[in-house]
């Protein structure tokens, strides 16, 4: 038995340090994820902004321009995810989060104040395209920076239920943003019928969440795990690809399928509801149905969070993909009949999106944040998410043309066939998940760090290049619960 020379003060001090460490980690989790609310909001709000712009500018707001403004965000996201994934690994989580917060604030504010030269409407549309691209870089960068930081802190706060906590502060927060993206324009629409006020105010509201966490992020620090395992020079990318290529194919491929389905069906949901309601549908009516539709995200996200630690990440994601695919095929087959019972159509549409959130929506971020070691967590997460956003880009680009091509002049027929196509991709995503993604539900983040170190050492890599010099970590083999025991040593 080990005794302390001064048992009570020493033990109290150790307990106090552990308590403070957990409290610090808890706030890191909260403020890492909260700004993602703005990300979900800014992606989702474009659905009703599209409706408002279409009602205000009619034939001037063409289908091509609508797609261009939508896609500019995704192009920016891809740049942000890859670029800030690299920055948060090589420079630090805190620096990455501060820069992305600033970009989201600036991008959202520019969108709200967009104008064309000499009052040109087309010029304003192009300005929106550029500003949404800037916003996209910040939104995309939030994913690897916030998720890497949140996962490392969550492993300290709730090591046995890391999945539930992580999902609650990331994907659930994003989904709350989607709900707000319908609720706020609805409130503005109830106050005024001026479409310009509606869409400008809707963009402006997205500034508030990241602005509210700017100070707290400034006070945050990089995690102890990052300080001990960072590789800021001589990164052996070939060895990394050799070890993790299959995982990258699994997370990136599954994310591609998920975003190919979720983003076009989310962004153009307002347009689909507008078409389904016909000429009698007002902006407020469309926003009300849109709000109901977006509310389905929340039970899906909460259900996935609870299932993550109980049945495991792989089973949860596979189940979500599979159920979404089966339901989507059925909806596509009976699409025309469902439109005749519009409330039922909206509910089933919501359940279709809900299953996506339950499975891949929740699990992809979680899996991408925990199956890779700390040294490359941001980079690998960024590349996985960037491949996913490529799916969103491709999906939104081909969505309307596919409806026209499949329908041959019949929009309802076109939409039904697109539902079937998207559902087929969901079923393919379930296969990708089952065969290419490992289940680390019961594995601590420290275990993969230790395995990665052994792999690098076996291949001749100098481990002295790891760590930022402020901490060293002695890591033992995993205990009987599957979590590595670590002792932090101040340098």
Coordinates of C-alpha atoms in Angstrom, one line a residue, residues 26-341:
X26 CA -16.5 20.1 -19.0
X27 CA -16.5 23.8 -19.9
X28 CA -14.1 23.0 -22.8
X29 CA -16.7 20.5 -24.1
X30 CA -19.5 23.1 -23.8
X31 CA -17.7 26.0 -25.5
X32 CA -16.1 23.8 -28.1
X33 CA -19.4 22.7 -29.4
X34 CA -21.8 25.6 -28.8
X35 CA -20.6 27.7 -31.8
X36 CA -21.7 24.7 -34.0
X37 CA -25.2 26.0 -33.4
X38 CA -24.5 28.8 -35.8
X39 CA -23.1 26.3 -38.3
X40 CA -26.3 24.3 -38.3
X41 CA -28.3 27.5 -38.4
X42 CA -26.4 29.0 -41.4
X43 CA -26.7 25.8 -43.4
X44 CA -30.4 25.3 -42.6
X45 CA -31.5 28.9 -43.0
X46 CA -30.8 28.9 -46.7
X47 CA -33.9 26.8 -47.2
X48 CA -36.3 29.6 -46.2
X49 CA -34.0 32.3 -47.5
X50 CA -34.3 30.6 -50.9
X51 CA -38.1 30.8 -50.6
X52 CA -37.9 34.5 -49.6
X53 CA -35.5 35.4 -52.4
X54 CA -37.7 33.5 -54.9
X55 CA -40.8 35.3 -53.7
X56 CA -39.0 38.7 -53.9
X57 CA -37.1 38.4 -57.1
X58 CA -39.1 35.7 -58.9
X59 CA -37.5 35.0 -62.3
X60 CA -34.4 36.9 -61.5
X61 CA -33.5 34.3 -58.8
X62 CA -32.9 31.4 -61.2
X63 CA -32.4 27.8 -60.2
X64 CA -28.7 28.1 -61.3
X65 CA -28.2 31.1 -59.0
X66 CA -29.9 29.3 -56.1
X67 CA -27.6 26.3 -56.5
X68 CA -24.5 28.5 -56.8
X69 CA -25.2 30.3 -53.5
X70 CA -25.9 27.0 -51.8
X71 CA -22.7 25.4 -53.2
X72 CA -20.4 28.3 -52.3
X73 CA -20.9 27.4 -48.6
X74 CA -19.8 23.8 -49.3
X75 CA -16.8 24.9 -51.3
X76 CA -15.8 27.1 -48.4
X77 CA -16.5 24.2 -46.0
X78 CA -14.2 21.9 -47.8
X79 CA -11.3 24.4 -47.7
X80 CA -12.0 25.1 -44.1
X81 CA -12.2 21.5 -43.0
X82 CA -8.9 20.5 -44.7
X83 CA -7.1 23.8 -43.8
X84 CA -8.2 24.0 -40.2
X85 CA -7.8 20.3 -39.7
X86 CA -4.1 20.8 -40.4
X87 CA -3.9 24.0 -38.3
X88 CA -5.6 22.5 -35.2
X89 CA -3.1 19.6 -35.3
X90 CA 0.1 21.5 -36.1
X91 CA -0.6 24.8 -34.3
X92 CA -3.3 24.0 -31.7
X93 CA -7.0 23.5 -31.1
X94 CA -7.4 27.0 -29.5
X95 CA -5.9 28.9 -32.4
X96 CA -8.1 27.0 -34.9
X97 CA -11.3 27.6 -32.9
X98 CA -10.5 31.4 -32.5
X99 CA -9.9 31.8 -36.2
X100 CA -13.0 29.8 -37.3
X101 CA -15.2 31.8 -34.8
X102 CA -14.0 35.0 -36.3
X103 CA -14.7 33.9 -39.9
X104 CA -18.2 32.7 -39.0
X105 CA -19.0 36.1 -37.5
X106 CA -17.6 38.0 -40.4
X107 CA -19.2 35.8 -43.0
X108 CA -22.7 35.9 -41.4
X109 CA -22.5 39.7 -41.1
X110 CA -21.5 40.1 -44.7
X111 CA -24.3 38.0 -45.9
X112 CA -26.8 40.0 -43.9
X113 CA -25.5 43.3 -45.5
X114 CA -25.0 42.0 -49.0
X115 CA -25.5 44.5 -51.8
X116 CA -24.7 44.7 -55.5
X117 CA -22.8 47.6 -57.1
X118 CA -25.2 50.4 -58.0
X119 CA -28.1 48.4 -56.6
X120 CA -27.6 45.5 -59.1
X121 CA -29.7 42.5 -58.1
X122 CA -27.4 40.1 -59.9
X123 CA -24.4 41.7 -58.3
X124 CA -26.0 41.2 -54.9
X125 CA -26.5 37.5 -55.7
X126 CA -22.8 37.2 -56.6
X127 CA -21.9 39.0 -53.4
X128 CA -24.0 36.5 -51.4
X129 CA -22.1 33.7 -53.3
X130 CA -18.7 35.1 -52.2
X131 CA -19.8 35.9 -48.6
X132 CA -21.3 32.5 -48.2
X133 CA -18.0 31.1 -49.3
X134 CA -16.2 33.0 -46.6
X135 CA -18.8 31.8 -44.1
X136 CA -18.2 28.3 -45.3
X137 CA -14.5 28.4 -44.5
X138 CA -15.3 29.2 -40.9
X139 CA -18.2 26.7 -40.7
X140 CA -16.0 24.0 -42.2
X141 CA -13.1 24.8 -39.9
X142 CA -15.3 24.5 -36.8
X143 CA -15.8 20.8 -37.5
X144 CA -12.3 19.5 -36.9
X145 CA -11.3 22.1 -34.4
X146 CA -14.4 21.9 -32.2
X147 CA -14.8 18.2 -32.5
X148 CA -11.2 17.3 -31.8
X149 CA -11.2 19.5 -28.7
X150 CA -14.6 18.3 -27.5
X151 CA -13.8 14.6 -27.9
X152 CA -10.5 15.0 -25.9
X153 CA -12.3 16.8 -23.1
X154 CA -15.3 14.4 -23.1
X155 CA -13.0 11.5 -22.6
X156 CA -12.0 13.1 -19.2
X157 CA -15.5 14.2 -18.2
X158 CA -17.4 11.0 -19.0
X159 CA -14.9 8.3 -20.1
X160 CA -17.6 5.6 -19.9
X161 CA -20.2 7.6 -21.8
X162 CA -18.0 9.8 -24.0
X163 CA -20.3 9.2 -27.0
X164 CA -23.5 10.6 -25.4
X165 CA -21.7 13.8 -24.2
X166 CA -19.9 14.3 -27.5
X167 CA -23.1 14.0 -29.6
X168 CA -25.0 16.3 -27.3
X169 CA -22.5 19.2 -27.7
X170 CA -21.9 18.7 -31.4
X171 CA -24.5 17.2 -33.6
X172 CA -27.4 17.9 -31.3
X173 CA -26.3 21.5 -31.1
X174 CA -26.1 21.6 -34.9
X175 CA -29.7 20.2 -35.1
X176 CA -30.9 22.9 -32.6
X177 CA -29.4 25.3 -35.1
X178 CA -31.5 23.7 -37.9
X179 CA -34.6 24.2 -35.8
X180 CA -33.8 27.8 -35.1
X181 CA -33.2 28.3 -38.9
X182 CA -36.9 27.7 -39.4
X183 CA -38.2 29.3 -36.2
X184 CA -36.4 32.7 -36.5
X185 CA -37.5 33.3 -40.1
X186 CA -41.0 32.3 -39.1
X187 CA -41.1 34.8 -36.3
X188 CA -39.8 37.5 -38.6
X189 CA -42.3 36.5 -41.3
X190 CA -45.1 36.8 -38.8
X191 CA -44.0 40.4 -38.0
X192 CA -43.5 41.6 -41.6
X193 CA -44.2 40.6 -45.2
X194 CA -41.1 42.4 -46.5
X195 CA -39.1 39.5 -47.9
X196 CA -35.8 41.5 -47.9
X197 CA -36.1 42.1 -44.1
X198 CA -36.9 38.4 -43.6
X199 CA -33.8 37.1 -45.4
X200 CA -31.4 39.8 -44.1
X201 CA -32.5 39.4 -40.5
X202 CA -32.3 35.6 -40.9
X203 CA -28.7 35.8 -42.0
X204 CA -27.8 38.3 -39.2
X205 CA -29.2 36.1 -36.4
X206 CA -26.4 33.6 -37.2
X207 CA -23.8 36.1 -35.8
X208 CA -25.1 35.8 -32.2
X209 CA -24.0 32.2 -31.2
X210 CA -20.3 32.4 -32.3
X211 CA -20.1 36.0 -30.8
X212 CA -21.4 34.7 -27.5
X213 CA -18.6 32.1 -27.1
X214 CA -15.7 34.3 -28.5
X215 CA -14.5 35.3 -25.0
X216 CA -14.8 31.9 -23.5
X217 CA -12.8 30.3 -26.3
X218 CA -10.1 33.0 -25.9
X219 CA -9.7 31.8 -22.2
X220 CA -9.5 28.1 -23.2
X221 CA -6.3 26.1 -23.6
X222 CA -5.2 23.1 -25.6
X223 CA -6.0 19.8 -24.0
X224 CA -3.4 17.9 -22.0
X225 CA -3.7 15.0 -24.4
X226 CA -2.9 17.3 -27.3
X227 CA 0.1 18.8 -25.6
X228 CA 1.5 15.4 -24.9
X229 CA 0.9 13.9 -28.4
X230 CA 1.0 16.7 -30.9
X231 CA 3.3 16.3 -33.9
X232 CA 4.3 19.8 -35.0
X233 CA 7.2 18.8 -37.3
X234 CA 8.4 15.8 -39.4
X235 CA 4.9 14.3 -39.7
X236 CA 5.2 10.9 -41.3
X237 CA 2.2 11.1 -43.6
X238 CA 3.1 8.0 -45.6
X239 CA 3.1 5.9 -42.5
X240 CA -0.2 7.5 -41.4
X241 CA -1.9 6.7 -44.7
X242 CA -0.5 3.1 -44.6
X243 CA -2.1 2.6 -41.2
X244 CA -5.4 4.5 -41.6
X245 CA -6.3 4.4 -45.3
X246 CA -9.1 1.9 -44.7
X247 CA -10.6 4.0 -41.8
X248 CA -10.4 7.2 -44.0
X249 CA -12.2 5.3 -46.8
X250 CA -14.9 4.3 -44.3
X251 CA -15.5 7.6 -42.6
X252 CA -15.0 9.7 -45.8
X253 CA -17.1 7.4 -48.0
X254 CA -20.0 7.1 -45.5
X255 CA -19.9 10.9 -44.9
X256 CA -20.1 11.4 -48.7
X257 CA -23.3 9.3 -48.9
X258 CA -24.9 10.9 -45.8
X259 CA -24.2 14.5 -47.0
X260 CA -25.3 13.7 -50.6
X261 CA -28.7 12.8 -49.1
X262 CA -29.1 15.2 -46.1
X263 CA -28.0 18.5 -47.5
X264 CA -30.0 18.7 -50.7
X265 CA -33.0 17.3 -49.0
X266 CA -32.6 19.8 -46.2
X267 CA -31.7 22.9 -48.2
X268 CA -34.4 22.3 -50.9
X269 CA -37.0 21.1 -48.5
X270 CA -38.6 24.6 -48.5
X271 CA -38.8 24.5 -52.3
X272 CA -40.3 21.0 -52.2
X273 CA -42.9 22.1 -49.6
X274 CA -43.5 25.2 -51.7
X275 CA -44.2 23.1 -54.8
X276 CA -46.3 20.7 -52.8
X277 CA -48.5 23.4 -51.3
X278 CA -48.9 25.1 -54.7
X279 CA -49.7 28.7 -55.4
X280 CA -51.8 29.0 -52.2
X281 CA -48.7 28.6 -49.9
X282 CA -47.5 31.7 -48.2
X283 CA -44.0 32.2 -46.7
X284 CA -45.4 31.8 -43.2
X285 CA -47.2 28.5 -44.1
X286 CA -44.0 27.1 -45.7
X287 CA -42.0 28.2 -42.6
X288 CA -44.4 26.5 -40.3
X289 CA -44.2 23.2 -42.1
X290 CA -40.4 23.7 -42.3
X291 CA -40.2 24.1 -38.6
X292 CA -42.1 20.9 -38.0
X293 CA -39.8 19.1 -40.4
X294 CA -36.7 20.4 -38.7
X295 CA -38.0 19.4 -35.3
X296 CA -37.7 15.8 -36.4
X297 CA -33.9 16.2 -36.2
X298 CA -33.9 16.5 -32.4
X299 CA -35.4 13.1 -31.4
X300 CA -33.2 11.5 -34.0
X301 CA -30.1 13.1 -32.6
X302 CA -31.0 12.4 -29.0
X303 CA -31.8 8.7 -29.9
X304 CA -28.5 8.3 -31.6
X305 CA -26.7 9.9 -28.6
X306 CA -28.3 7.4 -26.2
X307 CA -27.7 4.4 -28.5
X308 CA -24.0 5.3 -29.2
X309 CA -22.8 4.0 -25.8
X310 CA -25.3 1.2 -25.5
X311 CA -25.2 -0.7 -28.8
X312 CA -22.1 0.9 -30.2
X313 CA -21.2 3.4 -32.9
X314 CA -21.0 0.9 -35.8
X315 CA -24.4 -0.7 -35.1
X316 CA -26.1 2.7 -34.5
X317 CA -24.8 4.1 -37.8
X318 CA -25.6 1.0 -39.8
X319 CA -29.1 0.9 -38.4
X320 CA -29.8 4.6 -39.2
X321 CA -28.5 4.3 -42.7
X322 CA -30.6 1.1 -43.3
X323 CA -33.8 2.4 -41.9
X324 CA -33.5 5.7 -43.9
X325 CA -32.9 3.8 -47.1
X326 CA -35.9 1.5 -46.6
X327 CA -38.2 4.3 -45.7
X328 CA -37.0 6.5 -48.6
X329 CA -37.6 3.7 -51.2
X330 CA -41.1 3.3 -49.9
X331 CA -41.7 7.1 -50.0
X332 CA -40.4 7.2 -53.5
X333 CA -42.7 4.5 -54.7
X334 CA -45.8 6.1 -53.1
X335 CA -44.7 9.7 -53.5
X336 CA -47.6 11.0 -55.5
X337 CA -50.2 9.4 -53.2
X338 CA -48.5 10.7 -50.1
X339 CA -48.7 14.3 -51.4
X340 CA -52.5 14.0 -51.4
X341 CA -52.2 13.5 -47.6

